[in-house]
PDB file of C-alpha atoms and ligand atoms in Angstrom:
ATOM      1  CA  MET U 231     144.215  99.856-106.740  1.00 75.00           C
ATOM      2  CA  ASP U 232     144.621  96.098-106.651  1.00 90.00           C
ATOM      3  CA  SER U 233     145.332  94.298-103.117  1.00 95.00           C
ATOM      4  CA  LEU U 234     148.712  91.969-102.418  1.00 98.00           C
ATOM      5  CA  SER U 235     147.687  92.089 -99.287  1.00 98.00           C
ATOM      6  CA  PRO U 236     147.784  88.787 -96.787  1.00 98.00           C
ATOM      7  CA  GLU U 237     143.559  88.304 -96.586  1.00 98.00           C
ATOM      8  CA  VAL U 238     143.589  88.479-100.468  1.00 98.00           C
ATOM      9  CA  VAL U 239     146.946  86.630-101.437  1.00 98.00           C
ATOM     10  CA  GLU U 240     146.637  83.428 -98.410  1.00 98.00           C
ATOM     11  CA  PRO U 241     143.325  82.576 -99.316  1.00 98.00           C
ATOM     12  CA  LEU U 242     145.189  82.370-103.389  1.00 98.00           C
ATOM     13  CA  LEU U 243     148.270  80.167-102.585  1.00 98.00           C
ATOM     14  CA  THR U 244     148.169  76.372-103.291  1.00 97.00           C
ATOM     15  CA  GLY U 245     151.817  74.689-101.652  1.00 97.00           C
ATOM     16  CA  ARG U 246     154.543  75.565 -98.838  1.00 97.00           C
ATOM     17  CA  PHE U 247     155.764  78.982-100.959  1.00 98.00           C
ATOM     18  CA  GLY U 248     154.010  81.972 -99.680  1.00 98.00           C
ATOM     19  CA  ARG U 249     154.614  80.821 -95.622  1.00 98.00           C
ATOM     20  CA  PRO U 250     154.604  83.296 -93.531  1.00 98.00           C
ATOM     21  CA  TYR U 251     153.526  85.994 -96.275  1.00 98.00           C
ATOM     22  CA  VAL U 252     154.890  89.144 -95.214  1.00 98.00           C
ATOM     23  CA  TYR U 253     153.337  92.846 -96.903  1.00 98.00           C
ATOM     24  CA  ALA U 254     154.031  96.350 -96.883  1.00 98.00           C
ATOM     25  CA  GLU U 255     153.098  98.526 -98.861  1.00 98.00           C
ATOM     26  CA  GLN U 256     156.393 100.533 -99.190  1.00 98.00           C
ATOM     27  CA  CYS U 257     159.453  99.377 -98.289  1.00 98.00           C
ATOM     28  CA  GLU U 258     163.076  99.777 -99.150  1.00 98.00           C
ATOM     29  CA  SER U 259     163.777  96.832-100.883  1.00 98.00           C
ATOM     30  CA  THR U 260     161.487  93.358-100.583  1.00 98.00           C
ATOM     31  CA  GLN U 261     165.198  91.925-100.320  1.00 98.00           C
ATOM     32  CA  THR U 262     165.999  93.120 -97.471  1.00 98.00           C
ATOM     33  CA  LEU U 263     162.189  92.909 -96.486  1.00 98.00           C
ATOM     34  CA  LEU U 264     162.729  89.088 -96.101  1.00 98.00           C
ATOM     35  CA  ASP U 265     163.297  87.667 -92.474  1.00 97.00           C
ATOM     36  CA  ARG U 266     166.274  85.631 -93.518  1.00 96.00           C
ATOM     37  CA  SER U 267     165.432  83.315 -89.919  1.00 97.00           C
ATOM     38  CA  GLY U 268     162.089  82.317 -91.643  1.00 97.00           C
ATOM     39  CA  PRO U 269     161.584  78.781 -93.779  1.00 98.00           C
ATOM     40  CA  GLU U 270     162.350  78.350 -96.416  1.00 98.00           C
ATOM     41  CA  GLY U 271     159.446  80.022 -99.027  1.00 98.00           C
ATOM     42  CA  SER U 272     159.246  82.921 -96.274  1.00 98.00           C
ATOM     43  CA  VAL U 273     157.618  86.107 -98.669  1.00 98.00           C
ATOM     44  CA  ALA U 274     157.896  88.810 -98.792  1.00 98.00           C
ATOM     45  CA  VAL U 275     155.913  91.448-100.791  1.00 98.00           C
ATOM     46  CA  ALA U 276     155.740  95.333-101.450  1.00 98.00           C
ATOM     47  CA  ASP U 277     153.920  97.611-103.455  1.00 98.00           C
ATOM     48  CA  GLU U 278     156.471  99.775-103.735  1.00 98.00           C
ATOM     49  CA  GLN U 279     159.832  99.586-103.630  1.00 98.00           C
ATOM     50  CA  THR U 280     162.347 102.649-102.291  1.00 98.00           C
ATOM     51  CA  GLY U 281     165.908 101.258-103.586  1.00 98.00           C
ATOM     52  CA  GLY U 282     164.500  98.279-105.259  1.00 98.00           C
ATOM     53  CA  ARG U 283     167.478  96.709-107.077  1.00 97.00           C
ATOM     54  CA  GLY U 284     168.475  95.190-110.053  1.00 96.00           C
ATOM     55  CA  ARG U 285     171.464  92.771-111.413  1.00 93.00           C
ATOM     56  CA  LEU U 286     175.276  93.478-111.265  1.00 90.00           C
ATOM     57  CA  GLY U 287     174.405  96.761-108.958  1.00 91.00           C
ATOM     58  CA  ARG U 288     171.796  98.934-110.677  1.00 93.00           C
ATOM     59  CA  ALA U 289     167.628 100.147-109.366  1.00 95.00           C
ATOM     60  CA  TRP U 290     164.702  98.553-110.300  1.00 97.00           C
ATOM     61  CA  GLU U 291     162.105 100.602-110.218  1.00 96.00           C
ATOM     62  CA  ALA U 292     158.167 101.278-110.350  1.00 96.00           C
ATOM     63  CA  PRO U 293     155.112 103.131-109.384  1.00 97.00           C
ATOM     64  CA  ALA U 294     153.079 102.213-106.704  1.00 98.00           C
ATOM     65  CA  GLY U 295     150.812  99.085-107.482  1.00 98.00           C
ATOM     66  CA  THR U 296     152.212  98.317-110.761  1.00 98.00           C
ATOM     67  CA  SER U 297     153.859  95.641-110.426  1.00 98.00           C
ATOM     68  CA  ILE U 298     154.842  92.084-108.775  1.00 98.00           C
ATOM     69  CA  LEU U 299     157.882  92.878-106.156  1.00 98.00           C
ATOM     70  CA  CYS U 300     158.395  89.617-104.333  1.00 98.00           C
ATOM     71  CA  SER U 301     161.314  87.890-102.645  1.00 98.00           C
ATOM     72  CA  VAL U 302     161.509  83.632-101.197  1.00 98.00           C
ATOM     73  CA  LEU U 303     163.433  82.986 -99.080  1.00 98.00           C
ATOM     74  CA  LEU U 304     165.758  79.701-100.130  1.00 98.00           C
ATOM     75  CA  ARG U 305     168.025  76.808 -98.488  1.00 97.00           C
ATOM     76  CA  PRO U 306     169.152  75.052-101.178  1.00 97.00           C
ATOM     77  CA  PRO U 307     171.973  72.840 -99.280  1.00 94.00           C
ATOM     78  CA  PRO U 308     175.532  73.337 -99.458  1.00 91.00           C
ATOM     79  CA  GLY U 309     177.184  71.516-103.451  1.00 83.00           C
ATOM     80  CA  PRO U 310     175.187  73.721-106.459  1.00 81.00           C
ATOM     81  CA  ASP U 311     175.634  76.542-108.090  1.00 87.00           C
ATOM     82  CA  LEU U 312     173.380  79.307-106.619  1.00 89.00           C
ATOM     83  CA  ALA U 313     174.211  81.147-109.624  1.00 90.00           C
ATOM     84  CA  GLN U 314     171.457  79.038-111.480  1.00 95.00           C
ATOM     85  CA  LEU U 315     168.564  79.377-109.381  1.00 97.00           C
ATOM     86  CA  SER U 316     168.154  83.164-111.034  1.00 95.00           C
ATOM     87  CA  LEU U 317     167.381  80.408-114.400  1.00 97.00           C
ATOM     88  CA  VAL U 318     164.423  78.695-112.254  1.00 98.00           C
ATOM     89  CA  GLY U 319     162.918  82.163-110.492  1.00 98.00           C
ATOM     90  CA  GLY U 320     163.708  82.988-114.441  1.00 98.00           C
ATOM     91  CA  LEU U 321     161.749  79.587-116.031  1.00 98.00           C
ATOM     92  CA  ALA U 322     158.269  80.208-113.050  1.00 98.00           C
ATOM     93  CA  ALA U 323     158.423  84.176-113.922  1.00 98.00           C
ATOM     94  CA  ALA U 324     158.094  83.217-118.033  1.00 98.00           C
ATOM     95  CA  GLU U 325     154.944  80.323-116.781  1.00 97.00           C
ATOM     96  CA  THR U 326     153.038  82.932-114.958  1.00 98.00           C
ATOM     97  CA  VAL U 327     152.999  85.788-117.359  1.00 97.00           C
ATOM     98  CA  GLU U 328     153.059  83.923-120.941  1.00 96.00           C
ATOM     99  CA  GLU U 329     150.121  81.490-118.959  1.00 96.00           C
ATOM    100  CA  GLU U 330     148.389  84.894-118.014  1.00 97.00           C
ATOM    101  CA  LEU U 331     148.662  86.348-121.303  1.00 96.00           C
ATOM    102  CA  GLY U 332     146.929  82.801-122.579  1.00 94.00           C
ATOM    103  CA  LEU U 333     150.307  82.668-125.101  1.00 89.00           C
ATOM    104  CA  TRP U 334     151.146  79.410-124.899  1.00 86.00           C
ATOM    105  CA  ARG U 335     155.367  78.801-125.331  1.00 86.00           C
ATOM    106  CA  SER U 336     155.880  82.609-126.402  1.00 90.00           C
ATOM    107  CA  SER U 337     158.304  83.805-123.474  1.00 97.00           C
ATOM    108  CA  GLN U 338     161.942  83.508-123.355  1.00 97.00           C
ATOM    109  CA  ILE U 339     165.050  83.637-120.609  1.00 97.00           C
ATOM    110  CA  LYS U 340     167.302  86.020-121.470  1.00 97.00           C
ATOM    111  CA  TRP U 341     170.185  84.471-120.012  1.00 96.00           C
ATOM    112  CA  PRO U 342     171.148  84.627-117.244  1.00 94.00           C
ATOM    113  CA  ASN U 343     167.910  86.536-115.576  1.00 94.00           C
ATOM    114  CA  ASP U 344     165.968  88.090-117.999  1.00 97.00           C
ATOM    115  CA  VAL U 345     162.566  87.016-119.060  1.00 98.00           C
ATOM    116  CA  MET U 346     160.860  88.408-122.263  1.00 97.00           C
ATOM    117  CA  ILE U 347     158.053  88.994-124.344  1.00 97.00           C
ATOM    118  CA  ASN U 348     157.658  89.769-128.122  1.00 95.00           C
ATOM    119  CA  ARG U 349     161.607  90.795-127.662  1.00 95.00           C
ATOM    120  CA  ARG U 350     161.114  92.699-124.494  1.00 96.00           C
ATOM    121  CA  LYS U 351     161.982  92.894-121.085  1.00 96.00           C
ATOM    122  CA  VAL U 352     158.858  91.712-118.575  1.00 97.00           C
ATOM    123  CA  ALA U 353     159.880  90.845-115.275  1.00 98.00           C
ATOM    124  CA  GLY U 354     163.578  90.281-114.504  1.00 97.00           C
ATOM    125  CA  VAL U 355     165.333  87.757-110.905  1.00 98.00           C
ATOM    126  CA  LEU U 356     168.043  88.515-108.480  1.00 97.00           C
ATOM    127  CA  ALA U 357     169.124  86.350-107.134  1.00 96.00           C
ATOM    128  CA  GLU U 358     171.329  86.786-103.886  1.00 96.00           C
ATOM    129  CA  ALA U 359     173.420  84.560-102.034  1.00 95.00           C
ATOM    130  CA  ARG U 360     174.576  84.757 -98.102  1.00 94.00           C
ATOM    131  CA  GLU U 361     176.244  82.159 -95.396  1.00 93.00           C
ATOM    132  CA  GLY U 362     174.016  79.568 -98.391  1.00 92.00           C
ATOM    133  CA  ILE U 363     171.224  81.720 -97.559  1.00 96.00           C
ATOM    134  CA  VAL U 364     168.827  82.750-100.966  1.00 97.00           C
ATOM    135  CA  ALA U 365     167.155  85.850-101.558  1.00 98.00           C
ATOM    136  CA  LEU U 366     165.265  85.604-104.365  1.00 98.00           C
ATOM    137  CA  GLY U 367     163.586  88.330-105.815  1.00 98.00           C
ATOM    138  CA  THR U 368     161.363  88.516-108.496  1.00 98.00           C
ATOM    139  CA  GLY U 369     160.531  91.998-110.654  1.00 98.00           C
ATOM    140  CA  ILE U 370     157.096  91.661-112.856  1.00 98.00           C
ATOM    141  CA  ASN U 371     156.275  94.415-115.089  1.00 98.00           C
ATOM    142  CA  VAL U 372     152.384  94.348-115.242  1.00 98.00           C
ATOM    143  CA  ASN U 373     149.757  97.011-114.908  1.00 98.00           C
ATOM    144  CA  GLN U 374     152.027 100.101-116.182  1.00 98.00           C
ATOM    145  CA  THR U 375     151.319 102.110-118.630  1.00 97.00           C
ATOM    146  CA  ARG U 376     154.119 102.923-121.854  1.00 96.00           C
ATOM    147  CA  ASP U 377     154.757 105.776-120.248  1.00 96.00           C
ATOM    148  CA  GLN U 378     155.342 104.339-116.812  1.00 96.00           C
ATOM    149  CA  LEU U 379     157.813 102.311-118.171  1.00 96.00           C
ATOM    150  CA  PRO U 380     161.497 102.414-117.701  1.00 91.00           C
ATOM    151  CA  ARG U 381     163.746 103.681-120.057  1.00 84.00           C
ATOM    152  CA  ASP U 382     166.481 100.888-119.853  1.00 73.00           C
ATOM    153  CA  ALA U 383     169.198 101.839-122.767  1.00 64.00           C
ATOM    154  CA  ARG U 384     170.127  98.591-122.906  1.00 80.00           C
ATOM    155  CA  GLN U 385     166.725  96.480-123.803  1.00 90.00           C
ATOM    156  CA  PRO U 386     163.461  97.159-124.513  1.00 94.00           C
ATOM    157  CA  VAL U 387     161.124  97.072-121.770  1.00 96.00           C
ATOM    158  CA  ALA U 388     156.815  95.813-121.595  1.00 97.00           C
ATOM    159  CA  SER U 389     154.477  95.247-118.108  1.00 97.00           C
ATOM    160  CA  LEU U 390     151.718  92.778-118.905  1.00 98.00           C
ATOM    161  CA  ARG U 391     149.300  95.623-119.526  1.00 98.00           C
ATOM    162  CA  THR U 392     151.397  97.723-122.647  1.00 97.00           C
ATOM    163  CA  THR U 393     151.569  93.905-124.309  1.00 97.00           C
ATOM    164  CA  ASP U 394     148.099  92.981-124.643  1.00 96.00           C
ATOM    165  CA  GLY U 395     145.839  96.287-123.454  1.00 97.00           C
ATOM    166  CA  ARG U 396     144.164  95.056-120.036  1.00 97.00           C
ATOM    167  CA  GLU U 397     144.788  95.182-116.764  1.00 98.00           C
ATOM    168  CA  HIS U 398     145.611  92.333-114.649  1.00 98.00           C
ATOM    169  CA  ASP U 399     144.974  90.844-111.187  1.00 98.00           C
ATOM    170  CA  ARG U 400     148.357  90.847-109.489  1.00 98.00           C
ATOM    171  CA  ALA U 401     147.261  88.474-106.320  1.00 98.00           C
ATOM    172  CA  VAL U 402     146.527  85.644-108.785  1.00 98.00           C
ATOM    173  CA  LEU U 403     149.926  85.933-110.739  1.00 98.00           C
ATOM    174  CA  LEU U 404     151.966  86.593-107.200  1.00 98.00           C
ATOM    175  CA  ALA U 405     149.816  82.972-106.348  1.00 98.00           C
ATOM    176  CA  ASP U 406     150.642  81.053-109.791  1.00 98.00           C
ATOM    177  CA  LEU U 407     154.073  82.910-109.870  1.00 98.00           C
ATOM    178  CA  LEU U 408     154.353  81.130-105.563  1.00 98.00           C
ATOM    179  CA  ALA U 409     153.135  78.375-106.836  1.00 98.00           C
ATOM    180  CA  ARG U 410     155.272  77.479-109.864  1.00 98.00           C
ATOM    181  CA  LEU U 411     158.718  78.986-108.164  1.00 98.00           C
ATOM    182  CA  GLU U 412     157.688  75.834-105.893  1.00 98.00           C
ATOM    183  CA  ARG U 413     157.474  73.276-108.475  1.00 98.00           C
ATOM    184  CA  PHE U 414     160.356  74.128-110.625  1.00 98.00           C
ATOM    185  CA  TYR U 415     162.714  74.849-107.249  1.00 98.00           C
ATOM    186  CA  THR U 416     161.529  70.883-106.568  1.00 98.00           C
ATOM    187  CA  ALA U 417     163.060  69.899-109.077  1.00 97.00           C
ATOM    188  CA  TRP U 418     166.138  71.401-109.253  1.00 97.00           C
ATOM    189  CA  LEU U 419     166.785  70.214-105.617  1.00 96.00           C
ATOM    190  CA  GLU U 420     165.736  66.263-106.678  1.00 96.00           C
ATOM    191  CA  GLY U 421     167.059  66.758-110.161  1.00 95.00           C
ATOM    192  CA  GLY U 422     169.774  69.458-110.157  1.00 95.00           C
ATOM    193  CA  LEU U 423     169.689  71.912-113.472  1.00 95.00           C
ATOM    194  CA  ASP U 424     169.009  69.279-115.278  1.00 95.00           C
ATOM    195  CA  ALA U 425     165.757  68.681-114.187  1.00 96.00           C
ATOM    196  CA  VAL U 426     164.722  71.549-115.836  1.00 95.00           C
ATOM    197  CA  PHE U 427     167.320  71.921-118.768  1.00 94.00           C
ATOM    198  CA  GLY U 428     164.517  71.372-121.825  1.00 94.00           C
ATOM    199  CA  ASP U 429     162.660  74.752-120.558  1.00 94.00           C
ATOM    200  CA  LEU U 430     165.684  76.537-120.611  1.00 95.00           C
ATOM    201  CA  GLY U 431     166.677  74.971-124.289  1.00 95.00           C
ATOM    202  CA  SER U 432     163.828  76.132-125.220  1.00 95.00           C
ATOM    203  CA  ARG U 433     163.141  79.260-124.020  1.00 97.00           C
ATOM    204  CA  ASP U 434     166.893  80.274-124.860  1.00 97.00           C
ATOM    205  CA  PHE U 435     166.320  84.285-126.290  1.00 97.00           C
ATOM    206  CA  LEU U 436     169.878  84.636-126.883  1.00 97.00           C
ATOM    207  CA  ARG U 437     171.205  81.641-128.212  1.00 96.00           C
ATOM    208  CA  GLY U 438     171.741  81.615-132.281  1.00 96.00           C
ATOM    209  CA  ARG U 439     171.619  85.533-132.008  1.00 96.00           C
ATOM    210  CA  ARG U 440     175.439  87.496-132.093  1.00 96.00           C
ATOM    211  CA  ILE U 441     176.002  89.125-128.751  1.00 96.00           C
ATOM    212  CA  THR U 442     179.029  90.535-126.302  1.00 96.00           C
ATOM    213  CA  VAL U 443     179.829  89.557-123.275  1.00 93.00           C
ATOM    214  CA  ASP U 444     182.639  89.482-120.901  1.00 83.00           C
ATOM    215  CA  GLY U 445     184.718  91.203-123.717  1.00 86.00           C
ATOM    216  CA  VAL U 446     183.590  88.160-125.590  1.00 90.00           C
ATOM    217  CA  GLU U 447     181.874  88.300-128.924  1.00 95.00           C
ATOM    218  CA  GLY U 448     180.465  86.003-130.664  1.00 96.00           C
ATOM    219  CA  VAL U 449     177.343  83.983-131.830  1.00 96.00           C
ATOM    220  CA  ALA U 450     175.130  82.830-128.506  1.00 97.00           C
ATOM    221  CA  GLU U 451     175.585  78.625-128.346  1.00 97.00           C
ATOM    222  CA  GLY U 452     172.990  78.432-125.090  1.00 96.00           C
ATOM    223  CA  ILE U 453     173.663  77.904-121.949  1.00 96.00           C
ATOM    224  CA  ASP U 454     174.969  75.293-120.489  1.00 96.00           C
ATOM    225  CA  ARG U 455     174.259  71.905-117.777  1.00 94.00           C
ATOM    226  CA  GLU U 456     175.959  73.998-115.143  1.00 95.00           C
ATOM    227  CA  GLY U 457     173.919  77.276-115.869  1.00 96.00           C
ATOM    228  CA  ARG U 458     176.992  78.977-118.294  1.00 96.00           C
ATOM    229  CA  LEU U 459     176.257  81.418-121.197  1.00 96.00           C
ATOM    230  CA  LEU U 460     178.471  79.321-124.251  1.00 97.00           C
ATOM    231  CA  VAL U 461     179.236  81.801-126.740  1.00 96.00           C
ATOM    232  CA  ALA U 462     182.523  81.079-129.142  1.00 92.00           C
ATOM    233  CA  GLY U 463     183.877  78.377-127.454  1.00 91.00           C
ATOM    234  CA  ARG U 464     183.895  79.696-123.789  1.00 94.00           C
ATOM    235  CA  ALA U 465     181.288  79.046-120.849  1.00 95.00           C
ATOM    236  CA  ILE U 466     180.567  82.298-119.682  1.00 94.00           C
ATOM    237  CA  ASP U 467     179.410  82.061-114.822  1.00 91.00           C
ATOM    238  CA  SER U 468     178.352  85.521-115.124  1.00 89.00           C
ATOM    239  CA  GLY U 469     178.160  89.636-116.916  1.00 89.00           C
ATOM    240  CA  GLU U 470     176.626  91.486-119.195  1.00 89.00           C
ATOM    241  CA  VAL U 471     174.972  90.490-122.378  1.00 94.00           C
ATOM    242  CA  GLY U 472     174.899  92.842-125.093  1.00 93.00           C
ATOM    243  CA  TYR U 473     173.720  91.974-128.369  1.00 91.00           C
ATOM    244  CA  GLU U 474     172.358  92.562-132.120  1.00 81.00           C
ATOM    245  CA  ARG U 475     168.329  93.816-131.333  1.00 75.00           C
TER     246      ARG U 475
HETATM  247  C1  BTN T 631     167.163  92.576-112.893  1.00 71.48           C
HETATM  248  O1  BTN T 631     166.571  91.690-113.931  1.00 71.48           O
HETATM  249  O2  BTN T 631     168.097  93.468-112.717  1.00 71.48           O
HETATM  250  C2  BTN T 631     166.523  92.045-111.437  1.00 71.48           C
HETATM  251  C3  BTN T 631     165.431  93.025-111.162  1.00 71.48           C
HETATM  252  C4  BTN T 631     165.315  92.127-109.873  1.00 71.48           C
HETATM  253  C5  BTN T 631     164.146  92.753-109.395  1.00 71.48           C
HETATM  254  C6  BTN T 631     163.109  92.885-107.321  1.00 71.48           C
HETATM  255  S1  BTN T 631     161.791  93.193-107.078  1.00 71.48           S
HETATM  256  C7  BTN T 631     161.713  92.321-106.056  1.00 71.48           C
HETATM  257  C8  BTN T 631     163.246  92.038-105.752  1.00 71.48           C
HETATM  258  N1  BTN T 631     163.453  93.587-104.530  1.00 71.48           N
HETATM  259  C9  BTN T 631     164.475  93.744-105.136  1.00 71.48           C
HETATM  260  O3  BTN T 631     165.179  95.020-104.736  1.00 71.48           O
HETATM  261  N2  BTN T 631     164.943  93.395-106.351  1.00 71.48           N
HETATM  262  C10 BTN T 631     163.662  92.126-106.898  1.00 71.48           C
END
């Protein structure tokens, strides 16, 4: 198994995200392992979570040592809608996985937090805010075999390994994810969602699909400049999206 220990990951870091770097072989959730009193860019990483959290109270599961399970501490200034940070995190994860696969512009964001490759979910992002401090958690399915992936009745899932048949170095991927997240987050700090709006629009998985969300049914029209999903003349803040496959 490859290692995500500090000795392996820290030399690969290129920016301020990942410092300090806290690693646990096992923890309940990296969202709670993260030290909320640390500086912006502090990171918590684990090889295994016993109570990994997904959006809407769901579980996030992966066998030990197969995936990236990482949380980053953000201290955004008051004002902007912090839900936008799951889109910012999604963009970083989307670029990371497609670069690793060598498939330029192949990944998409399924609003609000899923990263899709070939219409399968490979990563998810969870932004949990308390008192203005955000724990931005990212889970990327990396080296799971098909049998090790969770059966998700809501949508098909994949790992990088089931996508290209190769095993991937998680430390390299993690360092790349942190560098990209720092870049997207800095752009968002300076220019709001407008700064990443083009990227989001070109990666919008739902646009043009018939969906249901929050009791509304219709064709998804895109993501607006506040990060809301547009459907049937409504702007949706959050919810569970069902879509036609
Ligand atoms: C989702 O798709 O519902 C979001 C999944 C987020 C999972 C990551 S794994 C690292 C971090 N720790 C957690 O408990 N959850 C996030």
